[in-house]
Structures are given as structure tokens and as C-alpha cells.
Coordinates of C-alpha atoms and ligand atoms in Angstrom, one line a residue:
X358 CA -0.9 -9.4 -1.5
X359 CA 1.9 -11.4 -1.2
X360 CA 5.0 -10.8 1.4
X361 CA 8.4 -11.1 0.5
X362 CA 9.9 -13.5 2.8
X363 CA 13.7 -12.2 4.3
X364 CA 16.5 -15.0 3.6
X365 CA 18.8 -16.0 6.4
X366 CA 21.9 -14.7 5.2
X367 CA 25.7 -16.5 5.4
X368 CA 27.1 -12.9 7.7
X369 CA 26.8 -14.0 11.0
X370 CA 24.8 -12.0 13.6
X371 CA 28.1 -11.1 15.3
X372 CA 29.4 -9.4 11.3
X373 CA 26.8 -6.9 11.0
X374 CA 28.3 -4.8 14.0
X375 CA 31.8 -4.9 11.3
X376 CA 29.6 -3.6 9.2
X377 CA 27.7 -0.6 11.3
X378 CA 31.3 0.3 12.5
X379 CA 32.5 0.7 8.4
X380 CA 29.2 2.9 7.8
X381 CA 30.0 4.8 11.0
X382 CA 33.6 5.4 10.4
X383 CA 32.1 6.6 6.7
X384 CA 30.2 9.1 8.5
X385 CA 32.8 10.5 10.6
X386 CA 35.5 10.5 7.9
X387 CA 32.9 12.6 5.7
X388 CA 32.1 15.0 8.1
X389 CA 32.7 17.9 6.4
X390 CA 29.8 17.3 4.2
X391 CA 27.2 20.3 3.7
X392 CA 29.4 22.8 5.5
X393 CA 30.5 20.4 8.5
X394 CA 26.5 19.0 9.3
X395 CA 27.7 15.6 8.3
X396 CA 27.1 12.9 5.9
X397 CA 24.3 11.4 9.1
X398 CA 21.1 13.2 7.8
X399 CA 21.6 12.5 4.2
X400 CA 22.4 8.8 4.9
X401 CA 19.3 8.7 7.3
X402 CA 17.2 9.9 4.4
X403 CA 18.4 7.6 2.1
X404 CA 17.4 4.6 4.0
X405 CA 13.9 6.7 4.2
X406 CA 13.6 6.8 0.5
X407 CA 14.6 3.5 0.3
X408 CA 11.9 1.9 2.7
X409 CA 8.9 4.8 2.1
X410 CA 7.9 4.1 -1.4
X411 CA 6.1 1.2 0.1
X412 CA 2.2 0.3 -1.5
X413 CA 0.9 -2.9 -0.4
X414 CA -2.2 -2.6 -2.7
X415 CA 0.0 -2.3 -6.0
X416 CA 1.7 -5.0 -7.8
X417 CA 5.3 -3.7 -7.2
X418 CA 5.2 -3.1 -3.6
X419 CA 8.3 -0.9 -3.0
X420 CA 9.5 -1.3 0.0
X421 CA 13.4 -1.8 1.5
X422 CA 13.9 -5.7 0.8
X423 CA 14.6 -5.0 -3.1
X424 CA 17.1 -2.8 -2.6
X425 CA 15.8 -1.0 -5.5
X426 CA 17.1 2.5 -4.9
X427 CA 20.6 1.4 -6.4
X428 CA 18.7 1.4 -9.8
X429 CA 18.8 5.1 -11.9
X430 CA 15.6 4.6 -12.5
X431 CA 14.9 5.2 -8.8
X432 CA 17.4 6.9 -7.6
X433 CA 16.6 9.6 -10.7
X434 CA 12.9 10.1 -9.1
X435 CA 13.0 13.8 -8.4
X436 CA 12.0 13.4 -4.7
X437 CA 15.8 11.6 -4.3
X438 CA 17.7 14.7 -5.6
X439 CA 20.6 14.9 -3.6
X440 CA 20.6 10.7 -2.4
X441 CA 23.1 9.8 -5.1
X442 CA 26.3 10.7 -2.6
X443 CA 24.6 9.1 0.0
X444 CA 24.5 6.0 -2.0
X445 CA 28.2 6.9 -3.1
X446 CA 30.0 6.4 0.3
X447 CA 28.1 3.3 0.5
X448 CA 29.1 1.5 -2.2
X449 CA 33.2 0.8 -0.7
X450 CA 31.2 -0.8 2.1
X451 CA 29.1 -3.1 -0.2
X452 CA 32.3 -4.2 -2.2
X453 CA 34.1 -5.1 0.6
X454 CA 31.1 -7.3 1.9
X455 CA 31.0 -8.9 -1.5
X456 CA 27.6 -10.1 -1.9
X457 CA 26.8 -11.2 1.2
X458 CA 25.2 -8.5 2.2
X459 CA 22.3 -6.9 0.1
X460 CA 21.5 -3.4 -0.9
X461 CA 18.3 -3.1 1.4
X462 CA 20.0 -4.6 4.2
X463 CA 22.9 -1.8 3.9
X464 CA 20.5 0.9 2.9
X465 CA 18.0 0.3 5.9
X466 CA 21.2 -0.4 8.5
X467 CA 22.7 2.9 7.1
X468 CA 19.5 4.4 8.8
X469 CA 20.1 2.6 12.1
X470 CA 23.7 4.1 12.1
X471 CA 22.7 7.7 11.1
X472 CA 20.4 7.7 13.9
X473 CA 22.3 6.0 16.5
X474 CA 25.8 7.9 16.1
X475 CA 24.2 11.0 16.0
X476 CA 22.8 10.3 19.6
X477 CA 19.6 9.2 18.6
X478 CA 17.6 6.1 20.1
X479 CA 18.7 2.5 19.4
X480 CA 16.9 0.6 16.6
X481 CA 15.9 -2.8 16.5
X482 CA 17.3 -4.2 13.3
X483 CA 17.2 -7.6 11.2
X484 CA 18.7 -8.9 7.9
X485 CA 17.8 -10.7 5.3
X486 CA 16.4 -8.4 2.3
X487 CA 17.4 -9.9 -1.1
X488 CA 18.5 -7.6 -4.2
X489 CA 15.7 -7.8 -6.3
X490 CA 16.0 -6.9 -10.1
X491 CA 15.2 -3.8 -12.2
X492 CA 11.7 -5.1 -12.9
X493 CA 10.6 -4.8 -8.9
X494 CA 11.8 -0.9 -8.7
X495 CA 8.4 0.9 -7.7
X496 CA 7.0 3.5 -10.0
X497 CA 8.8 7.0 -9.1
X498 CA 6.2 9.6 -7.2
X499 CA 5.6 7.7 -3.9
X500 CA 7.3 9.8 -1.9
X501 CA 5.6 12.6 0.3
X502 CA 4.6 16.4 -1.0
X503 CA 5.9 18.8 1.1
X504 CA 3.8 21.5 0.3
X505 CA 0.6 19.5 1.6
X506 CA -1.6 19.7 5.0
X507 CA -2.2 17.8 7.9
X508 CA -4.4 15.2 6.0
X509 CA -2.5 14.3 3.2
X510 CA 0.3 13.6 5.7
X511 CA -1.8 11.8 7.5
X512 CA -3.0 9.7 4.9
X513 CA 0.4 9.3 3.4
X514 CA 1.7 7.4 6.4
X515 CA -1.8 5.4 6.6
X516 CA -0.5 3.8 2.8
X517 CA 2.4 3.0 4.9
X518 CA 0.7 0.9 7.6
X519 CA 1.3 4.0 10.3
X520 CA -2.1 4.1 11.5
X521 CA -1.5 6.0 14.9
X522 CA -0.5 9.4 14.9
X523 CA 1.9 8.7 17.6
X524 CA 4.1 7.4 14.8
X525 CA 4.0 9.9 12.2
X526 CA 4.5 12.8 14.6
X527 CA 7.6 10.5 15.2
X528 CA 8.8 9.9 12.0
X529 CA 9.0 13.5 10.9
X530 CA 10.8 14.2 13.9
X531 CA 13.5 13.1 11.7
X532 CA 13.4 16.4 10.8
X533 CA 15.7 17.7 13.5
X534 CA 19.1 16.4 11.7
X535 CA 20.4 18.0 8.4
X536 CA 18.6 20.8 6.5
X537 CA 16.6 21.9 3.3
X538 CA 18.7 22.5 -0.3
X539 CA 16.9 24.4 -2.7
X540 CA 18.6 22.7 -5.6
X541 CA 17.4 19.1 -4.3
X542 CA 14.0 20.0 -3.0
X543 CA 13.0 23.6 -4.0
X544 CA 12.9 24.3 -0.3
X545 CA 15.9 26.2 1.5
X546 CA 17.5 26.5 5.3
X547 CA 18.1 24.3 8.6
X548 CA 15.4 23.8 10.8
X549 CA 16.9 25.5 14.1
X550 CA 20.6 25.5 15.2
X551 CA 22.0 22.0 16.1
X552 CA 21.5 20.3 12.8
X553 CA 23.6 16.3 13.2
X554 CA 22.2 15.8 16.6
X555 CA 19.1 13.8 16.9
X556 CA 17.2 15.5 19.4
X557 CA 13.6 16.5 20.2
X558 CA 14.6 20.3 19.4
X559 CA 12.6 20.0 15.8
X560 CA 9.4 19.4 18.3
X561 CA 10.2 22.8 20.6
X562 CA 11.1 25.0 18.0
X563 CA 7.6 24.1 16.2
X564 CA 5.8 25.3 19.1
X565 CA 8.7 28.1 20.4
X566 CA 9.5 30.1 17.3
X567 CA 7.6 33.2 15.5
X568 CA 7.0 31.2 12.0
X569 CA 6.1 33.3 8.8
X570 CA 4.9 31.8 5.3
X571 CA 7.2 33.2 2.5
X572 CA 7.1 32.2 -1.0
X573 CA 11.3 31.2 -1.6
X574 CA 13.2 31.5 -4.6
X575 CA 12.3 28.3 -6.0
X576 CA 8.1 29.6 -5.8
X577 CA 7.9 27.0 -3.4
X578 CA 5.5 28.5 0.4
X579 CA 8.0 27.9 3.6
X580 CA 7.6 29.2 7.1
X581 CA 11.0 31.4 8.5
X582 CA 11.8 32.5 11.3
X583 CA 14.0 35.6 12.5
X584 CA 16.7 33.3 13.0
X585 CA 17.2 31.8 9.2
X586 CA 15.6 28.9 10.2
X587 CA 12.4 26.9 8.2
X588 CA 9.3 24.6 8.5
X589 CA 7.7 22.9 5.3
X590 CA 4.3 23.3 5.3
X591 CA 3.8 19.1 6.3
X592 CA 6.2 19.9 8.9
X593 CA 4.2 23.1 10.0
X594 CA 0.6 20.8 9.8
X595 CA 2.2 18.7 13.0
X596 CA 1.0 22.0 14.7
X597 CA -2.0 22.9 13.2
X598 CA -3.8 20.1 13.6
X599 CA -5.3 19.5 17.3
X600 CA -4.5 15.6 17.4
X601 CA -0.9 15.9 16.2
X602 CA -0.3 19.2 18.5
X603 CA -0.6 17.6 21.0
X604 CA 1.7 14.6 20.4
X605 CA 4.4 17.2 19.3
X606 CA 4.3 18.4 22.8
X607 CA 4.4 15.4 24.7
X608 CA 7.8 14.8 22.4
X609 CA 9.0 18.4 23.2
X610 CA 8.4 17.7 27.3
X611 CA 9.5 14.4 27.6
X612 CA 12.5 13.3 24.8
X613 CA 12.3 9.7 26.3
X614 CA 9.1 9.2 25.0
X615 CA 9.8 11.0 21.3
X616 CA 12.6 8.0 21.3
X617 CA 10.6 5.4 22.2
X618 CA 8.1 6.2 19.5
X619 CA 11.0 6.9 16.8
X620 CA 12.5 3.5 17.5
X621 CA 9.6 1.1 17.0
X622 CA 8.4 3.2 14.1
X623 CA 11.4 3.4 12.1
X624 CA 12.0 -0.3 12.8
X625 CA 8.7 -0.7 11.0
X626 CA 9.1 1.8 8.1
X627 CA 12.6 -0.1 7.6
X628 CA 10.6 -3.5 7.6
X629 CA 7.1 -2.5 5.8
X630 CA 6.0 -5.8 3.8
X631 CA 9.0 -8.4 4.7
X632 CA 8.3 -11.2 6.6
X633 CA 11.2 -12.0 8.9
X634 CA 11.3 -15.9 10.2
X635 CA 10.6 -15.9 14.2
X636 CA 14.0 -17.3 14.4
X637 CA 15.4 -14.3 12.6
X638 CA 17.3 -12.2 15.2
X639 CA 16.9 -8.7 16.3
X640 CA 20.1 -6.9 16.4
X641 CA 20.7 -4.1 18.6
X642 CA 24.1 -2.3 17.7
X643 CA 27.0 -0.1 20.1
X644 CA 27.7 3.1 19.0
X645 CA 31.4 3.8 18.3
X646 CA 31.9 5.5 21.4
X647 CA 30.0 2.5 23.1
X648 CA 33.0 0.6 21.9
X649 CA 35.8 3.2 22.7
X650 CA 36.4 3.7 19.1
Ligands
HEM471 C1 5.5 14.3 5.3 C2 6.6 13.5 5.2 C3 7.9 14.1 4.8 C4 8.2 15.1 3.8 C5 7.2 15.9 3.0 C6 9.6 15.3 3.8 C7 10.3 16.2 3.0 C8 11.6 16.5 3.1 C9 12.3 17.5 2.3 C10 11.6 18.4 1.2 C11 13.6 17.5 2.7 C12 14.7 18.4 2.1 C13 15.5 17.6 1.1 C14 16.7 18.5 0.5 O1 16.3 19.6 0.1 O2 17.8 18.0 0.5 C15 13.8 16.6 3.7 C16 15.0 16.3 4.3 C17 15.1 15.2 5.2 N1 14.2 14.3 5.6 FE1 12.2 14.4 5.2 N2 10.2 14.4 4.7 C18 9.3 13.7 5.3 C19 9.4 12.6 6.2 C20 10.7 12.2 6.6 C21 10.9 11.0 7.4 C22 9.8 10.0 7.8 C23 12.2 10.9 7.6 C24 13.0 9.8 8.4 C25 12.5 9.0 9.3 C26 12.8 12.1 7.0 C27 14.2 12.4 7.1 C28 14.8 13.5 6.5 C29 16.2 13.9 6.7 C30 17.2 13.2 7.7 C31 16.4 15.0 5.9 C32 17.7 15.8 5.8 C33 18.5 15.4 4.6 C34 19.7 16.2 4.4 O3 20.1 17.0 5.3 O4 20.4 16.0 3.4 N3 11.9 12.8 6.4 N4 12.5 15.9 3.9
7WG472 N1 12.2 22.1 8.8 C1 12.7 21.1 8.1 N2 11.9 20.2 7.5 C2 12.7 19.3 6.9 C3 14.0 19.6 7.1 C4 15.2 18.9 6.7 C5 15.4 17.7 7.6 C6 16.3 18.9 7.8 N3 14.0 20.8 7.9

């Protein structure tokens, strides 16, 4: 199978903060988004969607370097409901950069700022995806079911390379910004009470809360709680199986070490099938309030 190799690109390293800042600004101009939880969690899943239709064994990988999620043909797959304003508030920023900076690069650093300004760990980060055309957008349905169990989720994240389940705990961790909308996902409600800061609540609540499976209005199973709050049922398998129950509470004790998981692991998912030259830096990026913006 062969790798897409990332070009070095004319921004220099010292640019790409510009650019983080414009994304970040984005995010807290639009912060009245989804009844004030923020434009953060949506962005964050966009560069998710953009990255997790990867499949090394097919002949159109998927993957972030393409940048394919611009295309309608992507971006119309059912599992992206809701991604389109996400992609929206990007597209200013891509303008202004005028080509030289490509769609999987903004899409995938649009991740590292969702995370990072919503107090979430640092992420390693690198350009040098190239805008592929129409012909290398991945076949829609490669995106997760969230009405499966523990080892479909489990062996979703193996297609992605994610072979310990150190990282896939991790990864849906994500979980604990923004919230359900049964109109993009037939599933409805925030998953506990802070919902734009990236936190390892998500982790606590799974193992704290009284959680009940109800059928919602969409016919769609979800576990509430007395509070309003829900679990999907992949969110809800992080608990009911032994192995990843007890990863979710090492990440609800110690925070530090949810982080340090979350970072190298969404650094991967963001990079899944490029190969970077060894010269190619790794770009670590201030927050706003790092920079007294
Ligand atoms: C088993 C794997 C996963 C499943 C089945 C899943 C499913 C879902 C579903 C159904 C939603 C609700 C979408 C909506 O109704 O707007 C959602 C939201 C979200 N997901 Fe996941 N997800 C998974 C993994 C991930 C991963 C790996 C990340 C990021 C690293 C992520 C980040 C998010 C974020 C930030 C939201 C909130 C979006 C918003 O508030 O608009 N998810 N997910
Ligand atoms: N419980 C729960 N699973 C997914 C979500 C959306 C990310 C907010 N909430």
C-alpha cells in the first residue's frame, strides 16, 4: 500500500501560529453557536471526520492529506450531518492563506485548536497534506456506528492503526466537549454539564451516573440519566467491557494521564497513512491566552 508523502510547504514554521490564532479567534467570535457551547466541539469533529475515514487496505485510503472532506460528495455522507458550518467558518481562513495552505492541513490543525483552546492537552502537529482531487474522496460509510458494542469499537479503531486500548479509550474521550443533535445523528442531549471544556469529566460521569437505555424519538437506544444527560451505546461499551473499564478509570483518577494518551493518539489519527520527511517539523502551538490575546 502505498503512503502519500507530505510536501514541504512555502508557509514558514513560524506562519502556522497566524494561522491557529485566525481559527482560534473564529472560535471565540462564534461562540454563541449551539446555545453558547461553542463552535470548538463541532470544529474538533470535523477534523475527526476528516482524518477517521482512513483504510490502508483499500485503494482510496481516506485519510486527512487529501483534504477530501471539502468535496459534497463527502461532506454529504450522513455520518457528517451537521460538519458543513464547521467547514463554513473555515473557508475565510483558507482564502486569506491563498493556496498555501491545504485543506487537510487546515482541517487537521482546526482539531489541534479545538482541543487546545478549550483547555485540552497540546498536540504535536505538522504540515504538508496536499489537496487531492475528487477521484481520491473515500467511499462514504467509514465512519463509526454508534449503536454498536465494545468489539466493533474496538475493531473500528484497529482499521485505524489504534491497536492499544489505551488509545481508543482516549480518543472517545473526545466526548466530553459539545453534545448529541437528533437531527444530525438520530441521538439527542449533552453528555454531563460543562460541555466546551476538554476535561476528563466524560470518564467520571461514565462510572458516577445512574444510566438507563431508552429508545429516543429518532428509534435510536441511548442511556439518560436523571439529569438530561446521555451515553451512546459505543460510549456506554467503554464501561462494559473489563479491559476498557479499567482504562476509563485510570483517565477519571488521574487527568494527566487521559492527556497524555489524547495527545499522541490524536496526533496519529490526524497523521494515519502520510509520511512526513524526518526533517519535517513538529509544531507545538500557544493558546491565545498563552499569548495574552
Ligand atoms: C466509536 C467512535 C465514535 C462514535 C460512534 C461517535 C459518534 C458520535 C455521534 C453520534 C455524535 C453526535 C453528532 C451530532 O449529533 O451532532 C458525536 C459527536 C462528537 N464526536 Fe464522536 N464518535 C466517535 C468517536 C469520536 C472521536 C475519536 C472524536 C475525536 C477525537 C469524536 C469527537 C466528537 C465531538 C467533538 C462531538 C461533538 C460535536 C458537536 O457537539 O457538534 N468522536 N460523536
Ligand atoms: N455522550 C456523548 N457521546 C457523544 C457525545 C457528543 C460529543 C458530545 N456525547
Amino acid at each position: 500500500n502505498e503512503v502519500q508523502f507530505a510536501a514541504s510547504n512555502k508557509l514558514k514554521n513560524t506562519n502556522y501560529q497566524n494561522v491557529y490564532n485566525d481559527i482560534a479567534n473564529v472560535i471565540r467570535e462564534n461562540d454563541e453557536h449551539d446555545d453558547y457551547i461553542g463552535s470548538g466541539p463541532v470544529l474538533l469533529r470535523l477534523a475527526w471526520h476528516a482524518s477517521g475515514q482512513f483504510d490502508s487496505k483499500q485503494e482510496i485510503k481516506g485519510g486527512s492529506y487529501n483534504g477530501t472532506l471539502r468535496f459534497d460528495k463527502e461532506l454529504s455522507d450522513p455520518s457528517n450531518a451537521g460538519l458543513k458550518y464547521a467547514f463554513d467558518l473555515l473557508k475565510p481562513i483558507y482564502k486569506k492563506y491563498n493556496h498555501q495552505i491545504s485543506h487537510g492541513d487546515l482541517f487537521t490543525l482546526a482539531g489541534v485548536v479545538a482541543v487546545q483552546e478549550m483547555g485540552g492537552p497540546k498536540i504535536p502537529w505538522r504540515y504538508g497534506r496536499v489537496d487531492g482531487d475528487i477521484e481520491t474522496v473515500p467511499l462514504n460509510g467509514r465512519l463509526p456506528d454508534a449503536n454498536q458494542n465494545a468489539n466493533y469499537v474496538r475493531n473500528f479503531f484497529h482499521r485505524l492503526n489504534f491497536l492499544e486500548d489505551k488509545e481508543i479509550v482516549a480518543l472517545i474521550g473526545a466526548h466530553c466537549v459539545g453534545k448529541t443533535h437528533l437531527k444530525n445523528s438520530g441521538f439527542e442531549g449533552p453528555w454531563g454539564a460543562a460541555t466546551n471544556m476538554f476535561t476528563n469529566e466524560f470518564f467520571r460521569n461514565l462510572l458516577t451516573e445512574k444510566w438507563v437505555l431508552e429508545k429516543n424519538e429518532a428509534g435510536n437506544q441511548q442511556y439518560n440519566n436523571d439529569k438530561g444527560y446521555m451515553m451512546l451505546p459505543t460510549d456506554m461499551a467503554l464501561v462494559q467491557d473489563g479491559s476498557f473499564k479499567k482504562i476509563v478509570e485510570e483517565f477519571a483518577n488521574d487527568e494527566s494521564s487521559f492527556f497524555k494518551v489524547f495527545s499522541s493518539a490524536f496526533n496519529k489519527l490526524l497523521e494515519n497513512g502520510i509520511k512526513f520527511e524526518k526533517s519535517s517539523p513538529v509544531l507545538y502551538f500557544k493558546t491565545l491566552d498563552e499569548q495574552d490575546i
